[in-house]
Short mmCIF file of C-alpha atoms and ligand atoms in Angstrom, two decimals:
data_model
loop_
_atom_site.label_atom_id
_atom_site.label_comp_id
_atom_site.label_asym_id
_atom_site.label_seq_id
_atom_site.Cartn_x
_atom_site.Cartn_y
_atom_site.Cartn_z
CA UNK E 198 1.73 -12.75 -25.39
CA UNK E 199 -0.94 -10.09 -24.85
CA UNK E 200 -1.85 -7.39 -27.16
CA UNK E 201 -2.49 -3.76 -26.36
CA UNK E 202 -3.01 -0.79 -28.44
CA UNK E 203 -2.46 2.68 -27.67
CA UNK E 204 -3.96 5.23 -29.79
CA UNK E 205 -2.53 8.73 -29.91
CA UNK E 206 -4.03 12.00 -30.57
CA UNK E 207 -1.20 14.18 -31.31
CA UNK E 208 -3.70 17.11 -32.07
CA UNK E 209 -5.79 16.39 -28.48
CA UNK E 210 -3.40 18.18 -25.62
CA UNK E 211 -5.26 17.69 -22.62
CA UNK E 212 -2.69 19.54 -20.14
CA UNK E 213 0.62 20.98 -19.21
CA UNK E 214 2.80 18.79 -16.87
CA UNK E 215 3.99 20.68 -14.50
CA UNK E 216 7.38 19.93 -13.52
CA UNK E 217 6.74 19.99 -10.31
CA UNK E 218 4.59 16.41 -10.69
CA UNK E 219 8.27 14.99 -10.19
CA UNK E 220 8.88 16.55 -6.68
CA UNK E 221 10.25 15.25 -3.73
CA UNK E 222 10.16 15.27 0.02
CA UNK E 223 12.50 14.86 2.76
CA UNK E 224 11.47 15.25 6.50
CA UNK E 225 13.59 15.15 9.65
CA UNK E 226 12.95 11.67 10.11
CA UNK E 227 15.23 8.68 10.81
CA UNK E 228 17.82 8.86 8.47
CA UNK E 229 16.25 10.85 5.39
CA UNK E 230 18.29 14.22 6.78
CA UNK E 231 21.04 12.99 9.06
CA UNK E 232 22.94 9.99 8.17
CA UNK E 233 21.22 10.35 4.76
CA UNK E 234 21.58 13.59 2.70
CA UNK E 235 23.42 15.21 5.11
CA UNK E 236 26.47 14.14 6.73
CA UNK E 237 27.95 17.61 8.17
CA UNK E 238 30.87 19.72 6.69
CA UNK E 239 33.38 17.49 8.82
CA UNK E 240 32.49 14.14 7.18
CA UNK E 241 35.11 12.17 5.63
CA UNK E 242 32.07 11.37 2.91
CA UNK E 243 32.48 13.96 -0.29
CA UNK E 244 29.88 16.59 0.68
CA UNK E 245 29.35 20.04 -0.37
CA UNK E 246 28.41 22.32 2.61
CA UNK E 247 27.57 18.83 4.70
CA UNK E 248 25.05 17.70 1.89
CA UNK E 249 26.77 13.97 0.20
CA UNK E 250 27.93 15.20 -3.17
CA UNK E 251 26.52 11.41 -4.76
CA UNK E 252 23.50 12.84 -3.78
CA UNK E 253 23.31 16.01 -5.24
CA UNK E 254 24.90 14.54 -8.18
CA UNK E 255 22.13 11.66 -8.67
CA UNK E 256 19.04 14.26 -7.57
CA UNK E 257 20.52 16.71 -10.45
CA UNK E 258 20.14 14.08 -12.93
CA UNK E 259 16.62 13.39 -12.30
CA UNK E 260 16.23 16.85 -12.79
CA UNK E 261 14.94 17.26 -9.10
CA UNK E 262 12.06 20.14 -9.59
CA UNK E 263 11.09 21.00 -5.80
CA UNK E 264 11.84 19.60 -2.19
CA UNK E 265 9.58 19.45 0.67
CA UNK E 266 10.70 20.42 3.68
CA UNK E 267 10.68 19.73 6.98
CA UNK E 268 8.05 17.50 7.27
CA UNK E 269 5.57 16.10 7.44
CA UNK E 270 4.65 15.31 10.90
CA UNK E 271 7.52 16.74 12.03
CA UNK E 272 6.76 20.23 10.65
CA UNK E 273 3.83 21.26 13.13
CA UNK E 274 6.64 20.85 16.01
CA UNK E 275 9.57 22.63 14.22
CA UNK E 276 10.15 26.23 15.30
CA UNK E 277 12.51 27.58 12.39
CA UNK E 278 14.40 29.72 14.88
CA UNK E 279 16.10 26.90 16.65
CA UNK E 280 17.89 25.98 13.22
CA UNK E 281 19.43 29.09 12.45
CA UNK E 282 22.76 30.82 13.78
CA UNK E 283 26.34 28.77 14.92
CA UNK E 284 25.83 25.33 15.24
CA UNK E 285 26.93 24.53 18.29
CA UNK E 286 24.38 27.29 19.68
CA UNK E 287 21.95 25.65 18.10
CA UNK E 288 18.83 24.60 20.57
CA UNK E 289 17.99 21.00 20.36
CA UNK E 290 14.56 19.18 20.89
CA UNK E 291 12.96 15.68 20.85
CA UNK E 292 11.46 14.28 17.61
CA UNK E 293 8.37 13.11 19.00
CA UNK E 294 7.00 11.87 15.91
CA UNK E 295 9.90 10.05 15.03
CA UNK E 296 11.25 7.87 17.58
CA UNK E 297 11.81 10.30 20.11
CA UNK E 298 15.33 11.08 19.25
CA UNK E 299 17.15 14.30 19.78
CA UNK E 300 17.09 17.04 16.96
CA UNK E 301 20.07 18.92 17.40
CA UNK E 302 19.12 21.47 14.59
CA UNK E 303 22.32 21.54 12.55
CA UNK E 304 20.41 21.15 9.36
CA UNK E 305 17.87 24.15 9.12
CA UNK E 306 16.88 27.16 6.93
CA UNK E 307 20.03 28.10 5.37
CA UNK E 308 21.29 24.60 4.71
CA UNK E 309 18.06 23.69 3.22
CA UNK E 310 17.96 26.68 1.02
CA UNK E 311 21.22 26.45 -0.21
CA UNK E 312 20.68 23.03 -1.00
CA UNK E 313 18.03 23.57 -3.27
CA UNK E 314 20.00 26.28 -4.77
CA UNK E 315 22.69 23.59 -5.53
CA UNK E 316 20.06 21.56 -6.94
CA UNK E 317 18.54 24.18 -8.73
CA UNK E 318 15.22 23.15 -7.44
CA UNK E 319 12.33 25.10 -5.58
CA UNK E 320 12.00 25.00 -2.07
CA UNK E 321 8.81 23.70 -0.72
CA UNK E 322 8.64 25.16 3.14
CA UNK E 323 6.00 23.36 5.41
CA UNK E 324 4.85 25.83 7.98
CA UNK E 325 4.03 24.94 11.47
CA UNK E 326 0.81 25.60 12.08
CA UNK E 327 -0.07 22.85 14.74
CA UNK E 328 2.41 23.93 17.74
CA UNK E 329 3.51 27.27 16.27
CA UNK E 330 1.93 31.02 15.36
CA UNK E 331 1.08 33.05 13.02
CA UNK E 332 3.86 35.50 13.95
CA UNK E 333 6.33 32.65 14.07
CA UNK E 334 5.43 31.63 10.86
CA UNK E 335 5.52 35.41 9.21
CA UNK E 336 8.57 35.80 10.51
CA UNK E 337 10.18 32.97 8.84
CA UNK E 338 8.79 34.29 5.62
CA UNK E 339 10.40 37.93 6.15
CA UNK E 340 13.37 36.10 7.09
CA UNK E 341 13.93 34.35 4.02
CA UNK E 342 12.39 36.75 1.75
CA UNK E 343 13.31 40.32 2.62
CA UNK E 344 15.45 42.33 0.91
CA UNK E 345 15.13 45.44 2.89
CA UNK E 346 16.24 46.30 6.59
CA UNK E 347 14.04 44.64 8.93
CA UNK E 348 14.51 42.64 12.15
CA UNK E 349 14.50 39.20 10.45
CA UNK E 350 16.43 40.05 7.27
CA UNK E 351 19.13 41.59 9.68
CA UNK E 352 19.33 38.17 11.42
CA UNK E 353 19.30 36.38 8.18
CA UNK E 354 22.46 38.99 7.58
CA UNK E 355 24.23 38.37 10.68
CA UNK E 356 23.90 34.25 9.83
CA UNK E 357 25.94 34.83 7.00
CA UNK E 358 23.06 35.18 4.19
CA UNK E 359 23.24 38.60 2.44
CA UNK E 360 21.02 38.18 -0.22
CA UNK E 361 17.07 36.96 0.20
CA UNK E 362 16.37 33.48 -1.20
CA UNK E 363 13.46 32.65 -3.36
CA UNK E 364 10.61 30.98 -1.89
CA UNK E 365 7.50 29.98 -3.54
CA UNK E 366 5.83 27.62 -2.15
CA UNK E 367 4.65 27.73 1.12
CA UNK E 368 2.40 24.76 2.83
CA UNK E 369 0.38 26.40 5.97
CA UNK E 370 0.53 23.23 7.86
CA UNK E 371 0.42 19.59 7.56
CA UNK E 372 -1.84 16.83 8.22
CA UNK E 373 -3.73 19.01 10.57
CA UNK E 374 -6.64 16.64 10.67
CA UNK E 375 -3.91 14.37 12.24
CA UNK E 376 -0.63 14.61 13.60
CA UNK E 377 -0.79 18.41 12.92
CA UNK E 378 -3.51 19.26 15.12
CA UNK E 379 -6.03 16.82 15.10
CA UNK E 380 -8.34 19.60 13.87
CA UNK E 381 -11.68 19.79 12.13
CA UNK E 382 -11.91 21.10 8.42
CA UNK E 383 -14.13 24.34 9.71
CA UNK E 384 -11.52 24.83 12.44
CA UNK E 385 -8.46 24.28 10.33
CA UNK E 386 -10.07 26.74 7.21
CA UNK E 387 -10.49 29.65 9.61
CA UNK E 388 -6.80 29.25 11.11
CA UNK E 389 -5.69 28.96 7.76
CA UNK E 390 -7.40 31.87 6.52
CA UNK E 391 -5.72 33.88 9.44
CA UNK E 392 -2.16 32.42 9.02
CA UNK E 393 -1.96 33.30 5.12
CA UNK E 394 -3.13 36.57 5.89
CA UNK E 395 0.27 37.64 7.62
CA UNK E 396 2.53 35.69 5.14
CA UNK E 397 3.51 38.76 2.77
CA UNK E 398 5.52 39.09 -0.43
CA UNK E 399 8.71 40.46 0.18
CA UNK E 400 10.86 42.50 -2.30
CA UNK E 401 9.12 40.91 -5.50
CA UNK E 402 8.99 37.40 -4.26
CA UNK E 403 5.43 35.86 -4.54
CA UNK E 404 4.56 33.12 -2.74
CA UNK E 405 2.31 30.07 -3.65
CA UNK E 406 0.12 29.21 -0.84
CA UNK E 407 -0.93 25.69 -0.01
CA UNK E 408 -3.78 24.52 2.44
CA UNK E 409 -3.79 21.55 4.20
CA UNK E 410 -6.11 19.15 2.42
CA UNK E 411 -7.48 15.56 3.05
CA UNK E 412 -6.16 12.30 3.51
CA UNK E 413 -7.15 9.60 0.93
CA UNK E 414 -11.03 9.52 0.41
CA UNK E 415 -11.67 12.29 2.81
CA UNK E 416 -13.95 13.96 0.71
CA UNK E 417 -16.08 16.11 3.30
CA UNK E 418 -12.66 18.15 4.14
CA UNK E 419 -12.28 18.89 0.54
CA UNK E 420 -15.73 20.23 0.57
CA UNK E 421 -15.46 22.20 4.21
CA UNK E 422 -12.32 23.30 3.20
CA UNK E 423 -13.20 24.93 -0.56
CA UNK E 424 -16.55 26.32 0.81
CA UNK E 425 -14.44 28.58 2.97
CA UNK E 426 -11.06 28.98 1.53
CA UNK E 427 -11.11 30.89 -1.68
CA UNK E 428 -8.98 31.50 -5.04
CA UNK E 429 -7.91 34.74 -2.92
CA UNK E 430 -6.64 32.83 0.05
CA UNK E 431 -4.88 30.09 -1.63
CA UNK E 432 -3.22 28.71 -4.58
CA UNK E 433 -3.62 24.89 -3.37
CA UNK E 434 -4.60 22.68 -1.61
CA UNK E 435 -2.61 19.05 -0.44
CA UNK E 436 -3.57 15.46 -0.39
CA UNK E 437 -1.57 12.45 0.91
CA UNK E 438 -2.17 8.98 0.28
CA UNK E 439 -0.11 6.15 0.44
CA UNK E 440 -0.34 2.44 -0.82
CA UNK E 441 -0.24 -0.24 2.15
CA UNK E 442 -0.43 -3.37 0.56
CA UNK E 443 -2.37 -5.22 3.10
CA UNK E 444 -4.83 -2.42 3.72
CA UNK E 445 -4.04 -3.11 7.26
CA UNK E 446 -1.76 0.07 9.31
CA UNK E 447 -1.19 -2.62 12.35
CA UNK E 448 0.25 -5.08 9.79
CA UNK E 449 1.55 -3.17 6.71
CA UNK E 450 3.30 -6.02 5.08
CA UNK E 451 7.22 -6.17 3.98
CA UNK E 452 8.87 -4.46 1.03
CA UNK E 453 10.95 -7.37 0.08
CA UNK E 454 9.34 -10.75 1.19
CA UNK E 455 5.18 -10.73 -0.12
CA UNK E 456 2.97 -13.07 -1.86
CA UNK E 457 2.13 -12.63 -5.47
CA UNK E 458 -1.58 -11.56 -3.94
CA UNK E 459 0.21 -9.06 -1.71
CA UNK E 460 1.92 -7.90 -4.76
CA UNK E 461 -1.60 -7.33 -6.69
CA UNK E 462 -3.30 -6.31 -3.69
CA UNK E 463 -0.43 -3.20 -4.01
CA UNK E 464 -1.13 -2.66 -7.32
CA UNK E 465 -5.06 -2.22 -7.51
CA UNK E 466 -4.07 -0.12 -3.85
CA UNK E 467 -2.24 2.17 -6.11
CA UNK E 468 -4.71 2.28 -8.59
CA UNK E 469 -6.87 3.55 -6.26
CA UNK E 470 -5.20 6.86 -6.69
CA UNK E 471 -7.36 7.39 -10.04
CA UNK E 472 -10.49 7.28 -7.88
CA UNK E 473 -9.27 9.55 -5.33
CA UNK E 474 -8.23 12.27 -7.50
CA UNK E 475 -11.48 12.21 -9.89
CA UNK E 476 -13.42 12.49 -6.89
CA UNK E 477 -11.47 15.07 -5.53
CA UNK E 478 -11.12 17.01 -8.60
CA UNK E 479 -14.90 16.92 -8.87
CA UNK E 480 -15.43 18.88 -5.74
CA UNK E 481 -12.91 21.35 -6.77
CA UNK E 482 -14.32 21.86 -10.19
CA UNK E 483 -17.94 22.27 -8.52
CA UNK E 484 -16.44 24.81 -6.22
CA UNK E 485 -13.73 26.39 -7.81
CA UNK E 486 -15.06 26.13 -11.63
CA UNK E 487 -12.20 28.54 -12.84
CA UNK E 488 -9.42 26.29 -11.85
CA UNK E 489 -7.67 28.53 -9.50
CA UNK E 490 -6.84 26.28 -6.68
CA UNK E 491 -4.00 23.21 -7.71
CA UNK E 492 -4.43 19.98 -6.09
CA UNK E 493 -0.96 19.10 -4.57
CA UNK E 494 -0.03 15.31 -3.62
CA UNK E 495 2.54 16.22 -1.69
CA UNK E 496 3.05 12.66 0.27
CA UNK E 497 2.70 9.71 -1.62
CA UNK E 498 4.40 5.77 -2.28
CA UNK E 499 4.31 2.51 -0.48
CA UNK E 500 4.48 2.20 3.20
CA UNK E 501 5.46 -1.09 4.10
CA UNK E 502 6.67 -2.41 8.04
CA UNK E 503 10.14 -1.37 8.69
CA UNK E 504 13.35 -3.68 7.75
CA UNK E 505 13.77 -6.31 10.56
CA UNK E 506 16.37 -4.91 13.06
CA UNK E 507 16.12 -1.27 12.24
CA UNK E 508 14.15 1.58 14.87
CA UNK E 509 10.35 1.25 13.96
CA UNK E 510 10.23 5.26 14.31
CA UNK E 511 12.88 5.14 11.22
CA UNK E 512 10.66 4.01 8.48
CA UNK E 513 13.53 2.30 6.89
CA UNK E 514 12.33 0.01 4.14
CA UNK E 515 13.89 -1.72 0.61
CA UNK E 516 12.79 -0.83 -2.44
CA UNK E 517 12.06 -3.43 -5.34
CA UNK E 518 10.83 -3.62 -8.88
CA UNK E 519 7.11 -3.64 -7.18
CA UNK E 520 7.62 -0.41 -6.17
CA UNK E 521 8.89 0.74 -9.67
CA UNK E 522 5.73 -0.26 -11.14
CA UNK E 523 3.67 1.69 -8.13
CA UNK E 524 5.91 5.03 -8.99
CA UNK E 525 5.00 4.14 -13.02
CA UNK E 526 1.36 4.30 -12.38
CA UNK E 527 1.46 6.71 -9.93
CA UNK E 528 3.00 9.18 -12.14
CA UNK E 529 1.40 8.56 -14.98
CA UNK E 530 -1.71 9.20 -13.42
CA UNK E 531 -0.78 12.60 -12.23
CA UNK E 532 0.01 13.26 -15.25
CA UNK E 533 -3.35 12.32 -16.80
CA UNK E 534 -4.88 14.56 -14.09
CA UNK E 535 -2.24 17.73 -14.72
CA UNK E 536 -5.25 19.88 -15.54
CA UNK E 537 -5.74 20.16 -11.24
CA UNK E 538 -2.53 17.99 -9.81
CA UNK E 539 0.24 20.72 -10.19
CA UNK E 540 2.50 19.09 -8.29
CA UNK E 541 3.49 15.68 -6.37
CA UNK E 542 6.08 14.64 -4.09
CA UNK E 543 7.19 11.29 -3.43
CA UNK E 544 8.24 10.28 0.23
CA UNK E 545 10.74 10.69 0.49
CA UNK E 546 13.82 11.09 -0.85
CA UNK E 547 16.53 9.10 1.32
CA UNK E 548 16.32 5.86 3.64
CA UNK E 549 12.04 6.71 4.32
CA UNK E 550 9.59 4.95 3.08
CA UNK E 551 9.58 4.97 -1.09
CA UNK E 552 13.28 6.46 -0.67
CA UNK E 553 14.80 6.79 -4.49
CA UNK E 554 18.01 6.68 -2.96
CA UNK E 555 19.51 4.79 0.24
CA UNK E 556 22.99 5.03 1.89
CA UNK E 557 24.71 3.11 4.50
CA UNK E 558 27.81 4.81 5.49
CA UNK E 559 29.83 5.90 2.75
CA UNK E 560 28.17 3.79 0.10
CA UNK E 561 25.15 4.72 -1.78
CA UNK E 562 22.61 3.38 -4.05
CA UNK E 563 19.87 4.32 -6.50
CA UNK E 564 16.97 2.14 -5.85
CA UNK E 565 14.26 0.90 -8.83
CA UNK E 566 11.91 4.12 -8.15
CA UNK E 567 14.83 6.26 -8.74
CA UNK E 568 15.09 4.48 -12.04
CA UNK E 569 11.02 5.55 -12.68
CA UNK E 570 11.99 9.15 -12.46
CA UNK E 571 15.01 9.20 -15.03
CA UNK E 572 12.73 7.23 -17.28
CA UNK E 573 9.89 9.66 -17.14
CA UNK E 574 11.57 13.30 -16.97
CA UNK E 575 11.06 14.53 -19.93
CA UNK E 576 7.26 14.70 -19.12
CA UNK E 577 8.59 17.74 -16.73
CA UNK E 578 6.86 20.58 -18.51
CA UNK E 579 5.70 18.70 -21.20
CA UNK E 580 2.31 18.71 -22.85
CA UNK E 581 -0.22 15.79 -21.98
CA UNK E 582 -1.71 14.14 -24.87
CA UNK E 583 -4.86 12.46 -25.42
CA UNK E 584 -4.65 8.64 -26.12
CA UNK E 585 -7.09 5.77 -26.13
CA UNK E 586 -5.37 2.57 -23.91
CA UNK E 587 -6.32 -1.06 -25.22
CA UNK E 588 -4.70 -2.80 -22.20
CA UNK E 589 -5.63 -6.17 -19.94
CA UNK E 590 -7.16 -7.05 -16.77
CA UNK E 591 -6.18 -8.95 -14.18
CA UNK E 592 -9.06 -10.35 -11.78
CA UNK E 593 -11.13 -6.69 -12.81
CA UNK E 594 -7.36 -4.35 -11.96
CA UNK E 595 -5.67 -3.29 -15.19
CA UNK E 596 -2.32 -4.57 -15.70
CA UNK E 597 -1.19 -1.68 -18.34
CA UNK E 598 -0.91 2.31 -16.84
CA UNK E 599 0.48 4.40 -19.41
CA UNK E 600 0.90 8.20 -20.58
CA UNK E 601 2.10 10.13 -23.56
CA UNK E 602 3.28 13.72 -23.68
CA UNK E 603 5.06 16.18 -26.40
CA UNK E 604 7.85 18.73 -25.81
CA UNK E 605 10.08 20.20 -27.93
CA UNK E 606 8.71 18.21 -31.24
CA UNK E 607 9.71 14.81 -29.39
CA UNK E 608 6.84 12.28 -27.92
CA UNK E 609 7.46 10.73 -24.47
CA UNK E 610 5.35 7.66 -23.91
CA UNK E 611 5.78 5.64 -20.61
CA UNK E 612 3.92 2.62 -19.67
CA UNK E 613 4.37 0.04 -17.30
CA UNK E 614 3.02 -3.43 -17.48
CA UNK E 615 1.90 -5.04 -13.61
CA UNK E 616 1.54 -8.23 -14.76
CA UNK E 617 3.58 -10.94 -13.15
CA UNK E 618 3.55 -13.44 -15.81
CA UNK E 619 2.05 -11.74 -19.13
CA UNK E 620 4.37 -10.38 -21.41
CA UNK E 621 2.74 -7.64 -23.99
CA UNK E 622 3.65 -6.45 -27.21
CA UNK E 623 2.36 -2.63 -27.50
CA UNK E 624 1.20 -1.10 -30.71
CA UNK E 625 1.42 2.64 -30.79
CA UNK E 626 -0.96 4.10 -33.66
CA UNK E 627 0.96 7.22 -33.77
CA UNK E 628 -2.11 9.63 -34.90
CA UNK E 629 0.31 11.30 -37.96
CA UNK E 630 2.81 12.12 -35.48
CA UNK E 631 5.88 11.44 -38.03
CA UNK E 632 8.56 9.72 -35.83
CA UNK E 633 11.84 9.07 -37.82
CA UNK E 634 13.81 7.67 -34.21
CA UNK E 635 12.64 5.85 -31.42
CA UNK E 636 14.37 5.61 -28.50
CA UNK E 637 13.38 2.86 -25.95
CA UNK E 638 14.73 2.25 -22.17
CA UNK E 639 13.26 -0.30 -20.08
CA UNK E 640 13.51 -1.28 -16.35
CA UNK E 641 12.31 -4.87 -15.27
CA UNK E 642 13.57 -7.89 -13.48
CA UNK E 643 12.62 -11.50 -13.06
CA UNK E 644 11.25 -11.31 -9.58
CA UNK E 645 9.20 -8.37 -8.56
CA UNK E 646 11.09 -8.49 -5.36
CA UNK E 647 14.06 -7.75 -6.80
CA UNK E 648 15.77 -4.98 -4.99
CA UNK E 649 19.18 -3.28 -5.31
CA UNK E 650 21.62 -4.01 -1.94
CA UNK E 651 24.70 -2.53 -1.02
CA UNK E 652 26.62 -5.58 -2.43
CA UNK E 653 24.64 -5.75 -5.74
CA UNK E 654 23.69 -1.86 -6.16
CA UNK E 655 23.07 -2.54 -9.96
CA UNK E 656 20.60 -5.78 -10.31
CA UNK E 657 17.51 -3.39 -11.23
CA UNK E 658 18.81 -1.01 -13.66
CA UNK E 659 17.40 0.51 -17.03
CA UNK E 660 18.38 -1.09 -20.09
CA UNK E 661 18.07 0.10 -23.60
CA UNK E 662 15.17 -1.79 -25.63
CA UNK E 663 14.34 -1.43 -29.19
CA UNK E 664 11.07 -0.48 -31.12
CA UNK E 665 10.06 -0.90 -34.37
CA UNK E 666 8.34 1.95 -36.43
CA UNK E 667 6.91 1.63 -39.54
CA UNK E 668 3.58 2.55 -41.12
CA UNK E 669 2.73 5.15 -38.62
CA UNK E 670 3.00 3.05 -35.99
CA UNK E 671 5.45 2.03 -33.42
CA UNK E 672 5.63 -1.68 -31.93
CA UNK E 673 7.66 -2.44 -28.28
CA UNK E 674 7.59 -5.25 -26.12
CA UNK E 675 6.49 -4.87 -22.67
CA UNK E 676 7.87 -7.95 -20.50
CA UNK E 677 5.97 -9.05 -17.91
CA UNK E 678 6.78 -6.34 -14.65
CA UNK E 679 8.23 -4.04 -16.33
CA UNK E 680 8.34 -0.23 -17.06
CA UNK E 681 9.48 1.14 -20.24
CA UNK E 682 9.94 4.93 -21.77
CA UNK E 683 9.82 5.38 -25.87
CA UNK E 684 10.85 8.78 -26.87
CA UNK E 685 10.07 9.26 -30.44
CA UNK E 686 11.90 12.20 -32.57
CA UNK E 687 11.08 13.44 -35.88
CA UNK E 688 13.32 13.08 -38.75
O1 AHR Q 197 5.93 10.93 5.12
C1 AHR Q 197 5.62 10.16 6.83
C2 AHR Q 197 4.77 10.59 7.36
O2 AHR Q 197 3.34 10.35 6.75
C3 AHR Q 197 4.22 12.25 7.37
O3 AHR Q 197 5.39 12.78 8.58
C4 AHR Q 197 3.32 12.58 7.69
O4 AHR Q 197 2.80 13.93 6.94
C5 AHR Q 197 2.85 11.42 7.06
O5 AHR Q 197 1.46 11.16 7.87
#
């Protein structure tokens, strides 16, 4: 058994962990919205205003803080006026990015904003820059947030919503270096400044504007953007980084069938997030030394080849214990980088990519990734603490990832052990924290390929585990391929 130590420094607070780091993303893609979270008001599946009740409850349980919508690539071809008013009269469109299917726009602004109210989370709207207009985006903001008499506010009232909604997060474009218009950073920066000028704060609503940032390690995009876009133009910059096990987009690897080597390359590919965040943060520190502009990782997760027999444009993939480890590593990294990283959104909520929920007809299951969000939820709005980890490596790749935070006088320690054969014992030096109660939860499986199926939906789920408190330390077992959370309370 490997011996792993962690030394906590309770007096050294690193940064506040915004709850939005535990955010989600749902796009008009495959079965994420339609036949996923949205089944329509007339469905026999229990729903509230067309959204599945079981999904609403599951998202509330993990305290979903923010939901990004309507894309993704879809955002830059979405015209919001097609998605309001009487449903049977709504204009249809072709979803050119995702399978060329017909989009009937039955899930639009009202459905999304009401869903966020129902969930108690912040909406995060991604606006259309690639094929839209400044006026279109400006009017969308007016439609959603203006309280007085105006063409857009009156239209909203005509469509049944008297009071404006609160809208904080507004993304101005998505992947404008690619599907959002194939732009150069110089061109996008100018366009960004133009668009954001006309997105106004109405009726006490204050927008938090997000500029489209780079893909992965495109440091040039970040530099050029921040040389042109200043804190008075933007509140944050986005970043997208996906883990592709093989590193080859034309053959990404399967979700449930993979070799141990492919498993370990998934882990090292995920840990690359640390380098990306560190290097982007260094550029941001240079060009925004006041730390006024946040970094939002608004798309992250594993991207595999689609499940056999499913639509190639729908990006449906299963989710195993490997995904749980990937989620734990990423979330621990976001905590560690939370001085700059103010939000993150896993891609995507239901039935797409690293989904936390899968559905099939009336059946629904929670994936191993969902359970990681559950184990980590007390990090939301906690203070990240400095700690010193002595883990172990496999061929140079660190196998242990962890983070520690404090909230309401309690500590939360979240740890993952990525190694497939080595069990470890973790001994935590509490640095004087007077722990009197320890509550451990563990997610593990005998095989990293284990997943929850509709016939066996609870194969991978968290179980309680015990920790031993003695002489200022806490000790807990980390099985091979596991995610563990340990909550410590004072007497
Ligand atoms: O999440 C799927 C797609 O990945 C998004 O639409 C796009 O932004 C990214 O390339």
